[in-house]
Amino acid sequence: MNLYFSETQLAHKPTQFMMHGRIVAPFETPERASALVTALVGIGLTSLTPRDHGREAILAVHADHYVRFLETAYQRFSALSPRGPEVWPNVHPYRGAGADLAHRAPPRTTGIVGQAGWYMGDMACATMEGSFAAAYASAQAAINGADDIVDGAPASFALCRPPGHHAYSDRASGFCFLNNAAIAAERLRRRFSRVAIIDFDTHHGDGTQAIFYRRNDVFYASVHTDPSAYYPYFAGYGDEIGDGEGRGFTLNLPLAPGADDRAFAGANQTLAQAVKAFGAEALVISAGWDAHGEDPLSKLKVTTAGFAQIGAIWGSLRLPSVIVQEGGYSLIASAAAAPAFLTAFDRSIGQ
């Protein structure tokens, strides 16, 4: 299996993160990616630098005005005086959650402070000089991984960092700038008419859900921690099933805090049955290792063995699959969970 990763993805090095009213050191660090590369090459994956396919695939998901904001935000912010070290919003427009976020016109405000509030949904996306280059390279990893599948490979791994599933079509949030899973799904649609995205990150992929909420050609299914008292708070509930033509093509299975391997595997099995019923021809797996009980952001109690269990579940579908890296903030736990998942996945898919 090919693993796509670029050293450019390490250029995003935020220094601050707002958590529970305190500024703390970020959890989303370059070291996450480095630890995963080492662990996955160690089990036999072939690490390749992704080819640059330009912006076409990115703009199939994201608004051009949003991408241009990301590209220029730090340079524009640097002209402010006084200022902090990174672009960080301090104002936000009132917004709902769900499909209404899929398409917005550019903001009327032209200043960097106002635009940061418009295009950044929270204070988890501190943006510095290398942030756009890293996010762009991360998206290219997803594009290359999807192209492997389009070309006939049974599976590929896109080691996307920064992650992507909280990014809306025109909004960064939750450590995410460009939605790598959505970009991969759109790329797969060049060959496959029905694509499923399954997401087992401990946080609901609200951005991915919103992007496809009114569509019936891409099925989004997620198992995650109950968002009623957990990020992203405003999306990921069981009654969110899609809208319009997309009604019935979104499935959310929130888990109560403390859920263990058995509950996690059972929910993934339910998602797998739904993917079969949808008739998916290809699969995007948003793989977050932060459901691990040793992850600093986890409220679940999944073990490394639990990730092996779900690897077997998803491999047994034998669908062409691009696995897209999402969360996972313990270097040790992630470096154990990812190889366990992929080893079981490979064994089940017969690769």
XYZ file of C-alpha atoms in Angstrom:
351
model
C 0.000 0.000 0.000
C 1.291 3.469 -0.860
C 1.524 6.144 1.818
C 1.461 9.739 0.587
C 3.171 12.413 2.673
C 5.213 15.542 2.015
C 7.700 17.199 4.354
C 5.944 20.466 3.468
C 3.085 19.299 5.689
C 5.355 19.902 8.683
C 5.509 23.653 7.952
C 2.319 24.334 9.932
C 3.640 24.849 13.476
C 1.052 26.714 15.554
C 2.098 27.917 18.985
C -1.273 28.464 20.662
C -4.671 26.806 21.099
C -7.685 28.028 23.083
C -9.113 25.300 25.322
C -11.603 25.771 28.144
C -10.832 29.479 28.348
C -7.064 28.970 28.502
C -4.337 29.402 25.916
C -2.464 26.109 25.821
C 0.132 24.422 23.638
C -1.429 22.918 20.492
C -2.186 19.211 20.265
C -2.001 19.232 16.452
C 1.775 19.233 15.956
C 4.199 18.238 13.173
C 5.487 15.431 15.363
C 2.147 13.608 14.931
C 2.850 13.078 11.249
C 6.483 12.124 11.738
C 5.564 9.455 14.289
C 2.943 7.971 11.971
C 5.282 7.878 8.970
C 7.837 5.957 11.023
C 5.222 3.535 12.357
C 3.586 2.848 8.994
C 6.775 2.484 6.990
C 7.754 0.044 9.716
C 4.869 -2.276 8.755
C 5.681 -2.134 5.068
C 3.876 0.860 3.575
C 5.732 2.611 0.757
C 6.184 6.319 1.529
C 5.861 8.542 -1.550
C 5.932 12.315 -1.978
C 2.640 13.339 -3.611
C 2.666 14.948 -7.045
C 1.203 18.454 -7.216
C -2.072 18.311 -9.157
C -2.866 21.992 -8.703
C -6.072 23.463 -7.323
C -8.756 21.919 -9.519
C -9.586 19.112 -7.085
C -9.467 21.498 -4.112
C -11.836 23.952 -5.795
C -14.271 21.126 -6.494
C -14.908 21.249 -2.723
C -13.841 24.686 -1.507
C -14.861 28.197 -2.542
C -12.122 30.019 -4.428
C -12.491 33.118 -2.226
C -11.904 30.949 0.860
C -8.765 29.327 -0.576
C -7.421 32.763 -1.512
C -8.071 33.915 2.059
C -6.075 30.999 3.466
C -3.233 31.683 1.065
C -2.907 35.382 1.936
C -4.138 35.550 5.547
C -0.786 35.471 7.313
C 0.819 38.028 4.997
C -2.104 40.421 5.478
C -2.191 39.811 9.227
C 1.523 40.573 9.482
C 0.795 44.172 8.483
C -1.205 44.749 11.694
C 0.462 46.481 14.623
C 0.328 45.460 17.375
C -0.520 41.830 16.683
C 0.000 38.339 18.015
C 2.173 35.642 16.430
C -0.567 33.982 14.337
C -3.869 34.762 12.633
C -6.476 34.154 15.311
C -10.077 35.364 15.047
C -11.614 37.478 17.784
C -15.001 38.183 16.156
C -17.477 35.814 14.505
C -20.756 36.268 12.639
C -23.712 34.298 13.971
C -24.010 31.049 12.050
C -26.079 27.929 12.260
C -24.813 24.431 11.601
C -25.623 22.003 8.844
C -26.217 22.278 5.144
C -26.806 26.043 5.267
C -23.037 26.391 5.571
C -22.360 24.658 2.274
C -22.348 27.777 0.080
C -21.890 31.392 1.203
C -20.985 34.508 -0.692
C -17.697 36.197 0.247
C -17.951 38.440 3.332
C -18.714 42.142 2.940
C -15.884 43.031 5.300
C -12.509 43.476 3.594
C -10.266 43.671 6.681
C -8.201 40.723 7.836
C -9.698 40.726 11.355
C -13.277 40.551 10.091
C -12.426 38.033 7.398
C -10.641 35.826 9.931
C -13.887 35.665 11.891
C -15.848 34.823 8.737
C -13.525 32.132 7.437
C -12.369 30.605 10.757
C -14.988 28.902 12.902
C -13.066 28.663 16.154
C -9.688 29.286 17.779
C -8.193 25.917 16.843
C -6.763 27.033 13.498
C -4.019 29.490 14.387
C -2.443 30.345 11.042
C 1.236 31.103 10.498
C 3.549 31.559 7.547
C 3.719 27.880 6.585
C 0.102 26.956 7.279
C -1.332 27.272 3.772
C 1.585 25.416 2.197
C 1.089 22.580 4.695
C -2.681 22.422 4.141
C -2.209 22.498 0.365
C 0.348 19.672 0.556
C -1.995 17.706 2.810
C -4.750 18.008 0.198
C -2.321 16.820 -2.477
C -1.682 13.687 -0.392
C -5.429 12.992 -0.449
C -5.616 13.613 -4.209
C -2.719 11.235 -4.881
C -4.245 8.595 -2.626
C -7.568 8.861 -4.456
C -5.830 8.667 -7.824
C -4.264 5.360 -6.786
C -7.791 4.014 -6.306
C -9.042 5.486 -9.584
C -6.105 3.750 -11.291
C -7.068 0.386 -9.813
C -5.205 0.029 -6.513
C -7.224 -1.705 -3.773
C -6.159 0.754 -1.063
C -3.930 3.721 -0.272
C -3.092 5.825 2.779
C -3.060 9.630 2.634
C -1.196 10.865 5.684
C -2.962 14.206 5.803
C -1.659 16.725 8.271
C -3.185 19.209 8.953
C -6.330 17.073 9.134
C -9.496 18.055 7.294
C -12.898 16.760 8.386
C -13.931 19.890 10.330
C -13.255 22.161 7.332
C -16.377 23.410 5.558
C -16.413 24.583 1.970
C -15.422 28.057 3.166
C -14.500 27.729 6.834
C -11.537 26.434 8.801
C -12.147 24.903 12.219
C -11.012 22.161 14.555
C -7.359 22.110 13.354
C -8.644 21.743 9.752
C -8.200 24.061 6.751
C -8.953 21.988 3.626
C -11.279 18.993 3.750
C -9.029 16.190 2.565
C -11.674 13.450 2.791
C -14.160 15.482 0.748
C -11.472 16.276 -1.828
C -10.634 12.566 -2.068
C -14.316 11.649 -2.447
C -14.798 14.135 -5.276
C -11.679 12.775 -6.955
C -13.051 9.222 -6.711
C -16.243 10.388 -8.403
C -14.218 10.608 -11.628
C -14.561 6.815 -11.827
C -17.119 5.703 -9.225
C -20.740 6.855 -9.234
C -21.403 6.052 -5.554
C -18.788 6.876 -2.928
C -19.098 6.447 0.833
C -17.143 8.366 3.460
C -16.936 6.700 6.851
C -15.473 8.579 9.786
C -14.431 7.023 13.096
C -12.528 9.995 14.530
C -13.657 10.679 18.093
C -14.965 14.064 16.882
C -17.810 14.282 14.380
C -16.723 15.422 10.904
C -19.104 18.364 10.719
C -17.385 19.912 7.713
C -17.568 16.732 5.646
C -21.207 16.247 6.581
C -22.138 19.790 5.544
C -20.381 19.525 2.185
C -22.413 16.462 1.153
C -25.596 17.020 3.199
C -27.838 17.624 0.187
C -26.270 15.031 -2.118
C -27.234 11.433 -2.830
C -24.071 10.308 -4.633
C -21.801 10.528 -1.581
C -22.896 8.802 1.630
C -21.438 10.148 4.890
C -21.490 7.944 7.991
C -19.811 8.682 11.310
C -19.280 7.104 14.706
C -18.043 9.620 17.268
C -18.413 10.911 20.806
C -21.837 12.376 21.634
C -21.481 16.073 20.689
C -23.973 17.365 23.263
C -21.032 18.188 25.558
C -18.114 17.615 23.195
C -16.622 19.194 20.078
C -18.007 20.111 17.535
C -21.133 20.603 19.736
C -23.454 21.854 16.966
C -23.487 18.867 14.595
C -23.263 15.087 14.729
C -26.635 14.197 16.242
C -28.572 11.100 15.289
C -31.452 13.021 13.722
C -29.151 14.620 11.136
C -29.831 12.396 8.115
C -29.365 14.728 5.140
C -31.681 17.149 3.391
C -33.415 17.411 0.020
C -31.942 14.929 -2.439
C -29.481 13.980 0.284
C -32.104 12.914 2.816
C -31.171 9.463 4.076
C -27.574 9.720 2.891
C -26.091 10.875 6.215
C -25.814 8.568 9.227
C -24.557 9.560 12.678
C -23.991 7.137 15.554
C -22.933 9.153 18.624
C -21.350 7.146 21.445
C -21.604 7.987 25.129
C -18.368 8.972 26.872
C -16.614 5.877 28.166
C -17.683 3.659 25.264
C -15.321 0.703 24.876
C -14.062 -1.574 22.099
C -17.318 -3.521 21.947
C -19.478 -0.425 21.479
C -17.015 1.073 18.999
C -16.836 -2.103 16.903
C -20.610 -2.532 17.020
C -21.171 0.996 15.738
C -18.612 0.498 12.966
C -20.371 -2.733 11.987
C -23.643 -0.808 11.729
C -21.941 1.763 9.502
C -20.550 -1.038 7.335
C -24.030 -2.471 6.812
C -25.270 0.992 5.821
C -22.417 1.369 3.330
C -23.424 -1.961 1.770
C -27.069 -0.879 1.580
C -26.010 2.352 -0.131
C -24.237 0.320 -2.786
C -20.905 2.090 -2.446
C -18.385 1.391 -5.174
C -15.471 3.051 -3.366
C -14.716 4.162 0.161
C -13.008 7.091 1.867
C -12.056 6.269 5.454
C -11.584 9.311 7.696
C -9.256 7.658 10.184
C -8.814 9.366 13.534
C -6.911 7.561 16.275
C -8.144 9.963 18.964
C -10.886 7.576 20.143
C -8.012 5.710 21.814
C -8.377 5.762 25.574
C -4.845 7.142 25.947
C -5.417 10.121 23.656
C -5.408 13.450 25.542
C -8.619 14.606 23.834
C -10.541 11.325 24.041
C -13.610 10.601 26.133
C -13.858 7.063 24.720
C -12.007 3.963 25.936
C -11.018 2.292 22.682
C -7.824 0.219 22.815
C -5.275 -0.643 20.151
C -7.029 -4.008 19.801
C -10.269 -2.127 19.152
C -8.715 -0.402 16.152
C -7.617 -3.800 14.840
C -11.232 -4.962 15.162
C -12.571 -2.145 13.029
C -9.741 -2.542 10.529
C -11.020 -6.068 9.925
C -14.589 -4.768 9.572
C -13.727 -2.227 6.897
C -11.299 -4.473 5.066
C -13.934 -7.200 4.852
C -16.059 -4.990 2.574
C -13.302 -5.310 -0.042
C -14.111 -1.900 -1.455
C -11.400 0.218 -3.111
C -10.445 2.478 -0.207
C -8.421 5.609 0.372
C -7.635 5.991 4.065
C -7.292 9.652 5.032
C -5.558 10.633 8.261
C -7.643 12.805 10.619
C -7.061 13.146 14.375
C -4.947 11.348 16.955
C -2.914 13.411 19.418
C -0.984 10.892 21.494
C 2.122 10.022 19.502
C 2.432 6.672 21.274
C -1.234 5.654 21.017
C -1.560 6.741 17.385
C 1.660 4.974 16.394
C 0.156 1.778 17.825
C -3.453 2.191 16.640
C -2.719 3.037 12.997
C -0.526 -0.032 12.310
C -3.033 -2.254 14.140
C -5.882 -0.949 11.977
C -3.968 -1.215 8.702
C -2.579 -4.681 9.402
C -6.083 -6.007 10.089
C -7.498 -4.072 7.134
C -4.913 -5.534 4.741
C -5.496 -9.032 6.054
C -9.262 -8.728 5.533
C -9.110 -7.083 2.131
C -6.682 -9.771 0.976
C -3.992 -7.318 -0.105
